[in-house]
CSV table of C-alpha atoms in Angstrom, one decimal:
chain,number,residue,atom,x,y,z
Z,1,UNK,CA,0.0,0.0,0.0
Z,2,UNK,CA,2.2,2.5,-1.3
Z,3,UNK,CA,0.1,5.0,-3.5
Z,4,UNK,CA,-1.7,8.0,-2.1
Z,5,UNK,CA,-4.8,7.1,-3.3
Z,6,UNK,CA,-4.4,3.7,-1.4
Z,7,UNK,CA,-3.4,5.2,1.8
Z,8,UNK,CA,-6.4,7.6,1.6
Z,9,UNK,CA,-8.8,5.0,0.8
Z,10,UNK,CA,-7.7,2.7,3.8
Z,11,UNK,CA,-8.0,5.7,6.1
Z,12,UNK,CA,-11.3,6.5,5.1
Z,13,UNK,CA,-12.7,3.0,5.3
Z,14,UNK,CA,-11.3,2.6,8.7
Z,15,UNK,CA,-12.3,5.9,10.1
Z,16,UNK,CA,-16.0,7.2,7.9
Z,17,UNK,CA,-18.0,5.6,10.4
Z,18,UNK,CA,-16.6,7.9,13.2
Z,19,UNK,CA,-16.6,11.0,11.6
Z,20,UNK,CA,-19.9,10.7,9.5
Z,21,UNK,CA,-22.1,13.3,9.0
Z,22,UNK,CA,-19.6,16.2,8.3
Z,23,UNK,CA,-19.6,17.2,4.1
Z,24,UNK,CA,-16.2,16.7,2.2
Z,25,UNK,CA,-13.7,19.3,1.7
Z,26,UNK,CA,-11.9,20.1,-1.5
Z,27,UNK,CA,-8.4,18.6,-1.1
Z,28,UNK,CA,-5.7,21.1,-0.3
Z,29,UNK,CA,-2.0,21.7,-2.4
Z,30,UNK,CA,0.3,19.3,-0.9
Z,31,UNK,CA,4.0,20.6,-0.7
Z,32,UNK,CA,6.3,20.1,-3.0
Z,33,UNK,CA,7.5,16.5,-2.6
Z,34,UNK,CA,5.4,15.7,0.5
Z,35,UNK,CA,5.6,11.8,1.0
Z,36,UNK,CA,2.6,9.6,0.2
Z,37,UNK,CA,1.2,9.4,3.7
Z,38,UNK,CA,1.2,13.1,3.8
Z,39,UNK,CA,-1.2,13.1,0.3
Z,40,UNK,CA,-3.3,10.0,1.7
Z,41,UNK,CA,-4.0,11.6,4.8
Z,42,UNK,CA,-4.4,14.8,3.6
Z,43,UNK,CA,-6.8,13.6,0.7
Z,44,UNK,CA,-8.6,11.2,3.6
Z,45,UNK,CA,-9.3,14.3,6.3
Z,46,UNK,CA,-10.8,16.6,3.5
Z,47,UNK,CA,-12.7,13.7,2.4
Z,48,UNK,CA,-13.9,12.9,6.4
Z,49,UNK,CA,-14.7,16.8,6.2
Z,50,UNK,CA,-12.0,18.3,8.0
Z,51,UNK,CA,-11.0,22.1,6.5
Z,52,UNK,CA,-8.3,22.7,4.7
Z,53,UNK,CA,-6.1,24.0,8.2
Z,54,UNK,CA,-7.1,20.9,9.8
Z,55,UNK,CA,-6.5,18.2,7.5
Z,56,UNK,CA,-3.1,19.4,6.8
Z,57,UNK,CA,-2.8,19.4,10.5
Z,58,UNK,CA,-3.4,15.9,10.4
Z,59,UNK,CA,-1.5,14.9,7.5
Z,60,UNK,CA,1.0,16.3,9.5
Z,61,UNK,CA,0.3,14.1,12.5
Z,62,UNK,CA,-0.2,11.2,10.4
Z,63,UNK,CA,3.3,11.2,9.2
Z,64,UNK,CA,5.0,11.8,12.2
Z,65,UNK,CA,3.2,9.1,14.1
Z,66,UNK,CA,4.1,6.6,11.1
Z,67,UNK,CA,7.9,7.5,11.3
Z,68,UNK,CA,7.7,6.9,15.1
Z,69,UNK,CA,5.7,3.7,14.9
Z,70,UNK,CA,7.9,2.4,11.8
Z,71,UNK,CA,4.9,2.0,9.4
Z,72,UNK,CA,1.8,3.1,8.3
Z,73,UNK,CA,-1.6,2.0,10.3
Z,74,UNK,CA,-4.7,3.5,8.9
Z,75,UNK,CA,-6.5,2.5,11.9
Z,76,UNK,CA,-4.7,4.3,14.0
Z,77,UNK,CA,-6.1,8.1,14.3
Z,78,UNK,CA,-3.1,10.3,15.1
Z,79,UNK,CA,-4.0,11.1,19.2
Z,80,UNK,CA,-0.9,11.6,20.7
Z,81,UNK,CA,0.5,15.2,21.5
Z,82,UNK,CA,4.3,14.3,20.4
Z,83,UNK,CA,2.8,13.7,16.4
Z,84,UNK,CA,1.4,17.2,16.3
Z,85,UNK,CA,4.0,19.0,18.0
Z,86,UNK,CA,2.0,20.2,21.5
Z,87,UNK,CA,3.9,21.7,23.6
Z,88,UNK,CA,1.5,21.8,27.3
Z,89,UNK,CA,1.6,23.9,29.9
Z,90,UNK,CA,4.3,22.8,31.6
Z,91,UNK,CA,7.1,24.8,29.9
Z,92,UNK,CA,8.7,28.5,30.7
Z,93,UNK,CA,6.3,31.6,29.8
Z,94,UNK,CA,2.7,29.6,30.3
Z,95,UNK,CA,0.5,31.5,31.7
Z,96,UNK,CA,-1.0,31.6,35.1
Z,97,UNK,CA,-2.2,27.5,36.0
Z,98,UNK,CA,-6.4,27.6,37.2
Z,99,UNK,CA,-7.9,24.0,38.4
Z,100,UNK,CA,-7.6,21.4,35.8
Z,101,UNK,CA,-11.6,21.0,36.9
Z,102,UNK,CA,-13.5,24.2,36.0
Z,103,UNK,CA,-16.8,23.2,36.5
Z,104,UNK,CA,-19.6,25.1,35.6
Z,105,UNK,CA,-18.9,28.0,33.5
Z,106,UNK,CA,-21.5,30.4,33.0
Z,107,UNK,CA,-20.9,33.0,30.2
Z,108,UNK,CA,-23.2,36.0,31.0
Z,109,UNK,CA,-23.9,39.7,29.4
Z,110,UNK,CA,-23.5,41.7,32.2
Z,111,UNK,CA,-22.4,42.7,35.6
Z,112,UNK,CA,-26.0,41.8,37.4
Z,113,UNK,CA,-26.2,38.2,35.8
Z,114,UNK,CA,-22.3,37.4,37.0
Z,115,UNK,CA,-23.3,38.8,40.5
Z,116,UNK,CA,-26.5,36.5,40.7
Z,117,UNK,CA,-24.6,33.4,39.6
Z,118,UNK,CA,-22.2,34.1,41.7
Z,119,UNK,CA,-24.5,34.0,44.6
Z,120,UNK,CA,-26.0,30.8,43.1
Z,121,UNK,CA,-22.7,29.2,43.2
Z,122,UNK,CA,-21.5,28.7,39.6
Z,123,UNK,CA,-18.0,28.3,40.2
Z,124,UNK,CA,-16.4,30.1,37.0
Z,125,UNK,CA,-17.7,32.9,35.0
Z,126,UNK,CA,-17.2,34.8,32.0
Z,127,UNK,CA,-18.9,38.5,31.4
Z,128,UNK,CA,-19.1,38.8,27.5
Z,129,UNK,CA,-19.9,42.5,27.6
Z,130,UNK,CA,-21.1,43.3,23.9
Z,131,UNK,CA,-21.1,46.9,24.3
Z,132,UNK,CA,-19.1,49.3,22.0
Z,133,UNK,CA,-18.7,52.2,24.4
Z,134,UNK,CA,-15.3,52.2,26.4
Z,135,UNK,CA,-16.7,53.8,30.0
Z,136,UNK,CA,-19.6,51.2,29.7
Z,137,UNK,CA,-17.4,48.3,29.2
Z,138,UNK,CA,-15.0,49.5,31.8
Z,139,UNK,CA,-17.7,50.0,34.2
Z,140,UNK,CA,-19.4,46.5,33.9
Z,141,UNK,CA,-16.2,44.8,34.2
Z,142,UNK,CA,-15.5,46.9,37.7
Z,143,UNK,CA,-18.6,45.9,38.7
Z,144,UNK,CA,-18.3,41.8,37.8
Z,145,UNK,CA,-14.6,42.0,39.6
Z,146,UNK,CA,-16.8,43.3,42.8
Z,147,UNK,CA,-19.8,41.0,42.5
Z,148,UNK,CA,-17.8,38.2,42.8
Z,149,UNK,CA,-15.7,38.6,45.7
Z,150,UNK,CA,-16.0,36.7,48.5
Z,151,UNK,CA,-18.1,33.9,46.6
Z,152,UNK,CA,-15.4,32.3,45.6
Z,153,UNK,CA,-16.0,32.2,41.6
Z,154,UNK,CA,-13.6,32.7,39.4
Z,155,UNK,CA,-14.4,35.5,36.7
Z,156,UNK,CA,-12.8,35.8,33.5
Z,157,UNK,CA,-13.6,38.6,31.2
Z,158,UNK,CA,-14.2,38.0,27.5
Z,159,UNK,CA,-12.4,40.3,25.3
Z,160,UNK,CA,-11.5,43.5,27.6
Z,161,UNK,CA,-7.8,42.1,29.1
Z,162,UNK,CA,-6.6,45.7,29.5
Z,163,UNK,CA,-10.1,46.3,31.9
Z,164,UNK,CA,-9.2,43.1,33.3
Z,165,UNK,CA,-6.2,44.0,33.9
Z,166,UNK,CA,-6.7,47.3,35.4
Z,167,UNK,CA,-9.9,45.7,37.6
Z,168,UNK,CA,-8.1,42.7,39.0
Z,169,UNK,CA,-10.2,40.2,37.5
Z,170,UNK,CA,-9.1,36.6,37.8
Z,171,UNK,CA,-8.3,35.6,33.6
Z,172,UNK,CA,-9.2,36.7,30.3
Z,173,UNK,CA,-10.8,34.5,27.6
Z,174,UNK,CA,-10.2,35.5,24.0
Z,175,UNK,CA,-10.9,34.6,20.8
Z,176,UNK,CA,-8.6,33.0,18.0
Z,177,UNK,CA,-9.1,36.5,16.2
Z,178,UNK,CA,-8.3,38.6,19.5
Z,179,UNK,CA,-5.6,36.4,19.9
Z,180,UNK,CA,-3.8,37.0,16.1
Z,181,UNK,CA,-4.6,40.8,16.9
Z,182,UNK,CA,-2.3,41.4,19.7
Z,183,UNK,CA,1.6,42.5,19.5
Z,184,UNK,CA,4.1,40.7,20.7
Z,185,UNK,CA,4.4,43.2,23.5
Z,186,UNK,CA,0.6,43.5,24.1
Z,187,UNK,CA,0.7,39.4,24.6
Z,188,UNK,CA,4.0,40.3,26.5
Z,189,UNK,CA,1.7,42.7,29.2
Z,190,UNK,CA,-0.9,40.5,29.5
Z,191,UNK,CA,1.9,37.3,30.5
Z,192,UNK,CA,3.1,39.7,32.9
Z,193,UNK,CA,0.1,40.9,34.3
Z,194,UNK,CA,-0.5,37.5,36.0
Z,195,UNK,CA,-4.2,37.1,34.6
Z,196,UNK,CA,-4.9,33.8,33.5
Z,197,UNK,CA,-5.9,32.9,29.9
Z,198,UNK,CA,-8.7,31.1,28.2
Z,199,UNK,CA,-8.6,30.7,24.7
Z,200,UNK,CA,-11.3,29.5,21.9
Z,201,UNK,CA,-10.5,26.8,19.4
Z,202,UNK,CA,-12.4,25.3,16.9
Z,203,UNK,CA,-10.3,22.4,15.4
Z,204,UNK,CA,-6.9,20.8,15.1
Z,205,UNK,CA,-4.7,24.2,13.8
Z,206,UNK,CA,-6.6,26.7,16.2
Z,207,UNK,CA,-6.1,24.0,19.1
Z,208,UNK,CA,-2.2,23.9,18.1
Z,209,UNK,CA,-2.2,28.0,17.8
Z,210,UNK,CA,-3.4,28.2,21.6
Z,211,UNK,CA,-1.1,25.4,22.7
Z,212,UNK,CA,1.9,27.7,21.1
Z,213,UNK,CA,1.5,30.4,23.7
Z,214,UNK,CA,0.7,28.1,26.5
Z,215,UNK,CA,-2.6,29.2,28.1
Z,216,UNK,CA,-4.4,28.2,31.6
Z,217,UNK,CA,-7.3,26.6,29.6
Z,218,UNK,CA,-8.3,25.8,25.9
Z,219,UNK,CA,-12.1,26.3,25.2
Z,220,UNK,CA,-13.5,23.7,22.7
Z,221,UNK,CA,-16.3,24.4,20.6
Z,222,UNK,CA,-18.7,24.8,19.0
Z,223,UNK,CA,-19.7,21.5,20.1
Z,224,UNK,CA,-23.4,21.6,19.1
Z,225,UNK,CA,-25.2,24.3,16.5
Z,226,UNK,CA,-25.5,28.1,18.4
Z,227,UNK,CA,-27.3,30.7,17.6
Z,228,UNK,CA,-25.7,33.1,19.6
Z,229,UNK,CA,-22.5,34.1,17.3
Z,230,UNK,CA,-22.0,33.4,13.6
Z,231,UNK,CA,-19.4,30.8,13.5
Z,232,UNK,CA,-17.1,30.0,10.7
Z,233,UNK,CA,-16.6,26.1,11.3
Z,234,UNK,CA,-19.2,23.7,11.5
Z,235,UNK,CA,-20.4,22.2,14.8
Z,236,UNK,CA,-17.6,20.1,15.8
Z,237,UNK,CA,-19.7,17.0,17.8
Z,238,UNK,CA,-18.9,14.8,20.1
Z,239,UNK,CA,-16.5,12.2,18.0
Z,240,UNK,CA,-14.6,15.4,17.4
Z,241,UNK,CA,-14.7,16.6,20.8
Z,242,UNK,CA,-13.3,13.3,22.1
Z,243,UNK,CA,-10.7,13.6,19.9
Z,244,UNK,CA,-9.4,16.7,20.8
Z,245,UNK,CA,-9.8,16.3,24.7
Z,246,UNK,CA,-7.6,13.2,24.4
Z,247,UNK,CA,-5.5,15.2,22.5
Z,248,UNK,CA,-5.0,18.2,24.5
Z,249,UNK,CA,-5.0,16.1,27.8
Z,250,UNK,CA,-2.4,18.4,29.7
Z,251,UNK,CA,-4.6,21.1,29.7
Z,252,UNK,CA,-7.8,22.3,31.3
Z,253,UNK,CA,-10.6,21.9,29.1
Z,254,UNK,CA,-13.8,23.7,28.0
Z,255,UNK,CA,-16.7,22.3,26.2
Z,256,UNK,CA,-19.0,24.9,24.6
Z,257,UNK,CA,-21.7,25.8,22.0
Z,258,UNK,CA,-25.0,25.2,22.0
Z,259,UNK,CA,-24.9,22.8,25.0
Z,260,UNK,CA,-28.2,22.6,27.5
Z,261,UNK,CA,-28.8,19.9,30.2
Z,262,UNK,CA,-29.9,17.0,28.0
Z,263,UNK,CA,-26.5,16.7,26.9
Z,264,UNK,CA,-24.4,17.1,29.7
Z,265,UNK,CA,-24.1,13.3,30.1
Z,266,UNK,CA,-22.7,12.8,27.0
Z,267,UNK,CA,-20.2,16.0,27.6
Z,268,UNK,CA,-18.8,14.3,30.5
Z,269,UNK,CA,-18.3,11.7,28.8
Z,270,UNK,CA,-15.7,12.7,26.6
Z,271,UNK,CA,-13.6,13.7,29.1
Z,272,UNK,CA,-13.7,17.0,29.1
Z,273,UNK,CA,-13.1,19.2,33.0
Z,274,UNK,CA,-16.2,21.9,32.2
Z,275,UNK,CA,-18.7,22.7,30.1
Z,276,UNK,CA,-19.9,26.6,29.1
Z,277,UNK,CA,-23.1,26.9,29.1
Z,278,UNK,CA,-25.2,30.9,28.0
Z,279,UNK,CA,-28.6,30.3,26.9
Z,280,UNK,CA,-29.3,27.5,29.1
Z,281,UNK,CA,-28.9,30.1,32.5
Z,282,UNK,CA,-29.9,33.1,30.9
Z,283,UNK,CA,-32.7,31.9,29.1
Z,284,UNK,CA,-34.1,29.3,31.8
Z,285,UNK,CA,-37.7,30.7,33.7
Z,286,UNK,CA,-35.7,30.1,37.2
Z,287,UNK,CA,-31.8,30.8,36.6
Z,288,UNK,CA,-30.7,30.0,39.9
Z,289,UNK,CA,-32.4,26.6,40.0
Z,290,UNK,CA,-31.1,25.9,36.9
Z,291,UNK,CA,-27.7,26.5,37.7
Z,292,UNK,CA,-28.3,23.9,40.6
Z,293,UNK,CA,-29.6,21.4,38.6
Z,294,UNK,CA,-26.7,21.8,36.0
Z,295,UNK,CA,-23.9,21.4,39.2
Z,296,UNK,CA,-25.7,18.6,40.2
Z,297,UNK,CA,-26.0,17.1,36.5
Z,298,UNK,CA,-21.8,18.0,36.5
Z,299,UNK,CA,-21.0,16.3,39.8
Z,300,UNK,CA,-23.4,13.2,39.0
């Protein structure tokens, strides 16, 4: 079995069932004389519906594993960190560590909401202030970093890490796009500042992006469909999810999008230390209840 189109074949045979219901991707460029595993694999991941930054991820992965292993095993999905070059936290320059369990996280729109699941005993929080004026969004975030002392919740702030900063909020979650948009001296500040970071990931090269500047958590989404923000990767699923939580076991893990109480067995299930939930506290008729039932679904 020595042809691209071989390898690629046996991978997808071995491996359809697992990732069905996810639409094939056009095939990217290999580089100039990439090895035969490299084309099979790449060729097999677009076909399994991986996007083009992913399945070259894997192809990646897939030959590295191989060279270790001495040969070529389509049945064996690349899983281990060593074949995609993670790094962990445990390494010079990481940021701040935060419990490898993180519970119940509640992401909420506003000061009031992180003060009343505080109260209600959510354990970690994130405001996601939406607002575009600068004394509003300062104010809020004041106001979270006050609600929540002496409750003993943790409070991240989505977005705002100079607010953050400058309120003494415990971390800062940011998106892949925040991320790319700060300096190397604004991602120097924030390391300094002793916040920790959460960062969002949608897939194999985002995953690997957060791993390279060594966060406190990696978020892990979205996991189910959301309505909530316009997303540029499909759902990622549970066989996907497992993946990645297996991959990315040195690190505290987040599973979000689009996840209410009906699935939290299967969340826990894959692995993963917390799971995000927005609409199903913000939108629930009692949201304090709710958030009991959901720690009592998470400690089951």
């Amino acid at each position: 079995m020595n042809s691209a189109a071989a390898l690629a074949q046996a991978i997808v045979t071995a491996h359809a069932a697992r990732w069905q219901g996810f639409a094939a991707q056009p095939t990217p460029p290999s580089p100039a004389h990439a090895s035969s595993i490299y084309q099979g694999a790449l060729a097999a991941c677009s076909q399994l519906g991986f996007i083009a930054a992913d399945a070259q991820c894997l192809a990646q992965a897939w030959e590295r594993q191989s060279a270790r292993l001495g040969q070529f095993d389509a049945t064996l999905w690349p899983a281990d960190g060593r074949d995609f070059g993670v790094q962990g936290r445990a390494r010079a320059g990481a940021f701040p560590a935060c419990p490898a369990q993180l519970g119940l996280y509640a992401v909420l729109p506003d000061a009031a909401w992180v003060a009343r699941m505080a109260r209600a005993g959510v354990p970690t929080l994130q405001l996601r202030c939406k607002s575009e004026e600068a004394a509003v969004v300062a104010q809020e975030v004041h106001a979270a970093v006050t609600a929540v002392q002496g409750t003993g919740a943790r409070l991240f702030i989505n977005d705002h890490w100079r607010e953050a900063i400058a309120a003494g909020a415990y971390g800062v979650h940011l998106g892949q796009e925040d991320l790319d948009a700060l300096s190397a001296a604004e991602l120097a500040a924030l390391r300094a500042s002793g916040l920790r970071l959460g960062l969002s990931t949608h897939g194999y090269a985002e995953m690997l992006r957060a791993d390279a500047v060594a966060p406190s958590y990696i978020a892990l989404g979205a996991v189910f469909p959301t309505t909530l923000k316009k997303m540029a990767t499909a759902p990622q699923g549970l066989a996907r999810l497992t993946a990645y939580v297996q991959l990315l076991a040195g690190y505290p893990l987040v599973a979000i999008g689009g996840i209410g109480a009906e699935q939290f067995g299967a969340i826990r299930a894959t692995g993963v230390g917390s799971i995000a939930v927005v609409r199903a506290l913000v939108q629930a008729p009692e949201p304090e209840q709710q958030a009991q039932q959901l720690l009592q679904l998470l400690a089951a």
